[in-house]
Short mmCIF file of C-alpha atoms and ligand atoms in Angstrom, two decimals:
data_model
loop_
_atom_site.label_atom_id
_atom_site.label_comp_id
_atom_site.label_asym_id
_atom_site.label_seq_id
_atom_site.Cartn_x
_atom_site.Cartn_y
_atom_site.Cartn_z
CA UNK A 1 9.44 -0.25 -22.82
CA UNK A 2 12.41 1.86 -21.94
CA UNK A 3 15.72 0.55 -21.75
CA UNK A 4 17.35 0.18 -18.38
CA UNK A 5 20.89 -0.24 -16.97
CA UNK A 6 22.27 -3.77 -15.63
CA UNK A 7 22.93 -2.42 -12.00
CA UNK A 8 19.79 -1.12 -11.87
CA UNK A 9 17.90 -3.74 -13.18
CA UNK A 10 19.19 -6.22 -10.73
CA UNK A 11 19.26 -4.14 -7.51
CA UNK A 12 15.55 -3.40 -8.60
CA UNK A 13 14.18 -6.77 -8.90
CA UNK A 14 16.46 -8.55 -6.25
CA UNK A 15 15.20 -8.23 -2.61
CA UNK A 16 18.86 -6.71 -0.50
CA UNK A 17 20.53 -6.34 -3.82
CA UNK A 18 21.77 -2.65 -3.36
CA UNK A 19 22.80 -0.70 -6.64
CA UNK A 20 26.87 -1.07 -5.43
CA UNK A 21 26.34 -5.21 -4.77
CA UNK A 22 25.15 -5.18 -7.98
CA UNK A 23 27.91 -3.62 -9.50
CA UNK A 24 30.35 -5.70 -7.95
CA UNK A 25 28.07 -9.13 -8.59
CA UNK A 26 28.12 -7.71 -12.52
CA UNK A 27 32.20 -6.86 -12.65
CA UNK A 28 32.75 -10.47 -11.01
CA UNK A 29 31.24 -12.26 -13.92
CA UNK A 30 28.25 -13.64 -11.89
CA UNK A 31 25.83 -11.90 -14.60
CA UNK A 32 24.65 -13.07 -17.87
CA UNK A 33 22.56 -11.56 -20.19
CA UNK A 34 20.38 -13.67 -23.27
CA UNK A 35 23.29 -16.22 -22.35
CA UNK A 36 26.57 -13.81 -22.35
CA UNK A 37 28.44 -12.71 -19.42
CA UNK A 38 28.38 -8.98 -19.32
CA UNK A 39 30.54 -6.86 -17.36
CA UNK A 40 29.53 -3.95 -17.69
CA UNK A 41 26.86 -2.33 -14.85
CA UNK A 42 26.15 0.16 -17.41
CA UNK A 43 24.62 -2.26 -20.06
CA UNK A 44 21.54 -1.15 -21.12
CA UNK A 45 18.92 -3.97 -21.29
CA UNK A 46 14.94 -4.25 -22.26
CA UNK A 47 13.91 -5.70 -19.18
CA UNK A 48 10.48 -7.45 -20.32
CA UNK A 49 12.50 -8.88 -23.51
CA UNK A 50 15.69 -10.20 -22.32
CA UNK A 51 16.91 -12.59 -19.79
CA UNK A 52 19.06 -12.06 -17.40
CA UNK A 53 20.76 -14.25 -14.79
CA UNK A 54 22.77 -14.41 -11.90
CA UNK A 55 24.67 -17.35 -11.21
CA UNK A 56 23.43 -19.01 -13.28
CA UNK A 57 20.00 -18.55 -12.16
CA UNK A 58 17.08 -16.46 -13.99
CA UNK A 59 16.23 -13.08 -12.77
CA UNK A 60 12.88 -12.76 -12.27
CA UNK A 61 11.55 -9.56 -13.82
CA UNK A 62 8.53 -8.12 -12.15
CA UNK A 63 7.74 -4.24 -13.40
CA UNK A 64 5.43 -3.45 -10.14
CA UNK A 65 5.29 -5.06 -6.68
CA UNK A 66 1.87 -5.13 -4.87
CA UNK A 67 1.81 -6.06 -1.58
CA UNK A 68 -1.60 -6.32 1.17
CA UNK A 69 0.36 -5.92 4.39
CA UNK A 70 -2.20 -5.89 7.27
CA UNK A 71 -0.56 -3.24 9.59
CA UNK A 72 -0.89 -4.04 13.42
CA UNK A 73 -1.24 -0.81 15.67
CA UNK A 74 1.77 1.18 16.54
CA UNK A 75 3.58 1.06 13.22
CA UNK A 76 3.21 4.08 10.60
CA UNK A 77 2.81 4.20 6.97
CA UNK A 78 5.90 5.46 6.37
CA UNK A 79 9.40 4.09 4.23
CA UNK A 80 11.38 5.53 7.52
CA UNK A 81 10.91 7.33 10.65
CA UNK A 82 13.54 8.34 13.45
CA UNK A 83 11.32 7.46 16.10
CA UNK A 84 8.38 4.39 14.96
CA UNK A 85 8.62 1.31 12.94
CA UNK A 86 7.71 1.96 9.62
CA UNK A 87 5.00 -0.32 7.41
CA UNK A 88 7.51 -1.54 5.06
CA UNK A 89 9.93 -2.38 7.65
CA UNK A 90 7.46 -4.66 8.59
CA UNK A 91 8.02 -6.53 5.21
CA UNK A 92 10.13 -10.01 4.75
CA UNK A 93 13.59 -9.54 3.19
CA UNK A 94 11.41 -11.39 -0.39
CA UNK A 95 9.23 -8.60 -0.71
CA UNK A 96 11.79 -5.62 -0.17
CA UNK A 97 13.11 -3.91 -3.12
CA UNK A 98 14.23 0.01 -3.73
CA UNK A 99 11.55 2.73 -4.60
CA UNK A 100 8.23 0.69 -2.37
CA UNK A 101 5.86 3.37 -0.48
CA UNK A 102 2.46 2.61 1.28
CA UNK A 103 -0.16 4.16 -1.08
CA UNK A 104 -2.53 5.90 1.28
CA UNK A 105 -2.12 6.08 5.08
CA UNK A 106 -3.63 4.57 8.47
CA UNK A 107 -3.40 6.50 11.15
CA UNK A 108 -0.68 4.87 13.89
CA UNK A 109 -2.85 3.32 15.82
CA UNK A 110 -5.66 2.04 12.98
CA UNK A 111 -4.88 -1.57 11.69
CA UNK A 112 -5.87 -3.40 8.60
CA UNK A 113 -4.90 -3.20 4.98
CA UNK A 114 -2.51 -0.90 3.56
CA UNK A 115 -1.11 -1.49 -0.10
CA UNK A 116 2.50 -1.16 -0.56
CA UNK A 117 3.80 -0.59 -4.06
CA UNK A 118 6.05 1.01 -6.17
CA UNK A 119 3.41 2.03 -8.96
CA UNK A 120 3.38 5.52 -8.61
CA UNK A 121 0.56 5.60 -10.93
CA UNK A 122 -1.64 2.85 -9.41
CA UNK A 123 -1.01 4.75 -6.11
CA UNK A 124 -1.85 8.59 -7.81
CA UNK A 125 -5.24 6.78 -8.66
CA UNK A 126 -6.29 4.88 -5.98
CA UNK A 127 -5.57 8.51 -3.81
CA UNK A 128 -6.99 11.00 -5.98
CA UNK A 129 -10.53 12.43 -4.73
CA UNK A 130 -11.36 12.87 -7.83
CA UNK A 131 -11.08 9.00 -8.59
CA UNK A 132 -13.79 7.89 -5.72
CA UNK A 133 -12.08 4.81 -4.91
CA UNK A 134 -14.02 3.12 -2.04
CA UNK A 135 -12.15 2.19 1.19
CA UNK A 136 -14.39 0.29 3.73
CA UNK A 137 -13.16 0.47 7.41
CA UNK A 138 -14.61 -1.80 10.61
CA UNK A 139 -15.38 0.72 13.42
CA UNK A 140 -15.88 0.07 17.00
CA UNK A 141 -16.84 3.34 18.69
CA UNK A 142 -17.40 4.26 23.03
CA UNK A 143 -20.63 4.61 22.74
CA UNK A 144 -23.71 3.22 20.50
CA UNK A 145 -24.31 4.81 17.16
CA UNK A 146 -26.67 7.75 17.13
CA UNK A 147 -29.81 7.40 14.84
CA UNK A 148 -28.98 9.73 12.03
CA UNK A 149 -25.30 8.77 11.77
CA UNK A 150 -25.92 6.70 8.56
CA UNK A 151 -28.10 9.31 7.30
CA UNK A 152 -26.09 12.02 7.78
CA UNK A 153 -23.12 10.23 6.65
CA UNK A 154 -24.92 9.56 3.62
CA UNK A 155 -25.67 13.39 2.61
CA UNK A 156 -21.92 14.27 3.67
CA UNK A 157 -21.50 15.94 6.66
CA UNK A 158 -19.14 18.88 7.47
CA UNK A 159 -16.38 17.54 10.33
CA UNK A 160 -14.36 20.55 12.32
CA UNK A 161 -12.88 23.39 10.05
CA UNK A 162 -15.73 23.10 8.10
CA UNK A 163 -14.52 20.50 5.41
CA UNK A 164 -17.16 18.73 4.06
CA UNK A 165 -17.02 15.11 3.19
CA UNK A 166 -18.48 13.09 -0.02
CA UNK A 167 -21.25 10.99 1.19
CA UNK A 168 -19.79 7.81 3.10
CA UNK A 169 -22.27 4.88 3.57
CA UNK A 170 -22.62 3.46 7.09
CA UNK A 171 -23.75 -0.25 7.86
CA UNK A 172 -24.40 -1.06 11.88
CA UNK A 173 -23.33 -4.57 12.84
CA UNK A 174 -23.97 -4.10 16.17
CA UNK A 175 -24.77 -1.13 18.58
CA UNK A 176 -21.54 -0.06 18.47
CA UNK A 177 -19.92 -1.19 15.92
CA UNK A 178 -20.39 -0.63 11.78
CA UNK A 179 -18.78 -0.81 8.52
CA UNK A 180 -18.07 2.37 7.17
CA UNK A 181 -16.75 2.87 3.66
CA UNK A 182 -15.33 6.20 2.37
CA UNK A 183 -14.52 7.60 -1.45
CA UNK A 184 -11.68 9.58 -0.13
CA UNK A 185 -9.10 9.94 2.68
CA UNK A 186 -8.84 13.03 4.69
CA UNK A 187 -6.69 13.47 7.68
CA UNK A 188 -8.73 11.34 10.31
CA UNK A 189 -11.59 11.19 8.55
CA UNK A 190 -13.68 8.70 10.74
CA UNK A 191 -12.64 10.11 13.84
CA UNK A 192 -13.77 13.35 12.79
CA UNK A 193 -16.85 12.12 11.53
CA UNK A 194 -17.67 10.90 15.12
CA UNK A 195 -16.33 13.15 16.91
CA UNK A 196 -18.22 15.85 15.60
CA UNK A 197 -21.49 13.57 16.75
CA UNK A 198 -19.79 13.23 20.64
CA UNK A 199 -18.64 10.11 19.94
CA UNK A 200 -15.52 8.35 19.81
CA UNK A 201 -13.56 5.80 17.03
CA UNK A 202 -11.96 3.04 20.29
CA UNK A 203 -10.77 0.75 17.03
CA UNK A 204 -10.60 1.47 13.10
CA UNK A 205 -9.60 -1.14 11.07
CA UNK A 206 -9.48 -0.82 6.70
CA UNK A 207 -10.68 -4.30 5.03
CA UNK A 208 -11.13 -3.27 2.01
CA UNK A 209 -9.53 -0.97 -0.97
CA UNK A 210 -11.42 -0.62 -4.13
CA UNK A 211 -12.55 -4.17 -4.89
CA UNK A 212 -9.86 -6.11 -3.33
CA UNK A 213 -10.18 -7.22 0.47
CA UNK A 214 -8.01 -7.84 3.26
CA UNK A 215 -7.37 -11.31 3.43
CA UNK A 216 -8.70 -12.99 6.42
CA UNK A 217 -5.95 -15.30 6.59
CA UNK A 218 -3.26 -12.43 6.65
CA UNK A 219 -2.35 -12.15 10.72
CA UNK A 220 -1.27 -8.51 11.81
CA UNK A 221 1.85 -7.88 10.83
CA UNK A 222 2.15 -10.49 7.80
CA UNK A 223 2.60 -9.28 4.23
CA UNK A 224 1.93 -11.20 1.01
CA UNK A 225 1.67 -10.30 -2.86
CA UNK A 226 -1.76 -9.05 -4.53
CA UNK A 227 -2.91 -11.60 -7.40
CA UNK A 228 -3.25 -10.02 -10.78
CA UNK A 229 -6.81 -10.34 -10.16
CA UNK A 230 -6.86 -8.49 -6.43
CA UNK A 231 -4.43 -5.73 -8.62
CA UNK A 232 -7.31 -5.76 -11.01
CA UNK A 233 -9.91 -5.06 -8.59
CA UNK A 234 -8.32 -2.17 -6.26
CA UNK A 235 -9.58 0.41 -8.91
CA UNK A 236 -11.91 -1.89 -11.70
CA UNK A 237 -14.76 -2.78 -9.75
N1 LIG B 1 -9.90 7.59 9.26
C1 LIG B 1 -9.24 7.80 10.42
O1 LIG B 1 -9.66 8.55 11.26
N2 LIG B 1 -8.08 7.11 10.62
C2 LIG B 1 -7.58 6.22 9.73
O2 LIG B 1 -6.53 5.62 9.99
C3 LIG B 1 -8.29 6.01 8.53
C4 LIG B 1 -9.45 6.71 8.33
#
């Protein structure tokens, strides 16, 4: 693992540690590193081999956050906007750090789950077409599905502008309402997909990414960490 610098170490794993507090915190003494102060914000340091502190308590050292935040409507997936609240504004000051992005999008007015990380990789996978990762969404829609939605759906239909979609697989739960789960994300996909049929999405909600699902216990607008095993199962199914 690649070396890192002191400042950045700490103003990466601390939650409203900027990179200038954490110069100052290191040049006041408040840092130690394998038991020695060090003063230096420079000091290069293997973060998954040594231990750091700050006063006198350990630095946690965490290479990747994941975090299920269930986004409410009205909030974009976004790090910052001029005009809306962004998704992770939304987070608690113990899950901020520098460098987190939503990996995928909801539209502004589609709730649900929405991963927020600073894996670039993870996120380059779970995105990628070419990678297939399932995303199931709950859709309510204006009027009752038509018979050969699911069908259709199935062979991949071809929404306005002529793009073509990879099959999706449709499950009614009710006259109106189904489960609909995706292997890629185009720019509002579902609502395409019905409105080409003369129908309308009136709620879209994402429960599940990969393997991992939203958990039911999250409220809208709450945020909480994936376990290694929900990280395991957004692309490993
Ligand atoms: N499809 C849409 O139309 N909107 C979303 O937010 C997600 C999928």
């Amino acid at each position: 693992m690649e070396a890192q610098r002191l400042d950045k170490f700490i103003s990466s794993q601390l939650a409203g540690v900027s990179r200038k507090d954490a110069r100052e915190l290191i040049r006041r003494g408040e840092v130690s590193v394998n038991g020695r102060t060090v003063k230096e914000p420079e000091h290069k340091l293997c973060p998954s081999e040594d231990s750091v502190m700050l006063g006198g308590k350990p630095v946690g050292y965490k290479r990747f956050l994941y975090i299920m935040l269930n986004k409410p409507a009205g909030v974009i997936c976004a790090t910052r906007d001029r005009l809306s609240e962004t998704v992770t504004e939304l987070l608690p000051e113990g899950l901020r750090r520098e460098g987190l992005f939503p990996a995928g999008r909801l539209d502004k007015d589609s709730v649900g789950f929405v991963l927020i990380t600073d894996d670039g990789a993870l996120a380059h996978r779970l995105l990628s077409p070419k990678s297939h990762v399932p995303k199931t969404y709950f859709v309510g829609l204006r009027d009752p599905i038509d018979k050969n939605a699911a069908e259709d759906f199935l062979r991949g239909v071809t929404i306005d502008g002529g793009e073509v979609c990879l099959p999706a697989e449709l499950k009614a739960v009710s006259e109106k309402e189904c489960l609909l789960t995706l292997h890629e994300g185009k720019y509002h996909q579902i609502k395409r997909m019905f409105a080409c049929r003369g129908n309308e999405v009136v709620y879209l909600k994402r429960i599940s990414i990969g393997g991992a699902a939203l958990d039911p216990k999250l409220s809208e607008g709450h945020a909480r960490e994936l376990t290694p095993d929900e990280v395991g199962k957004l692309i490993d199914q």
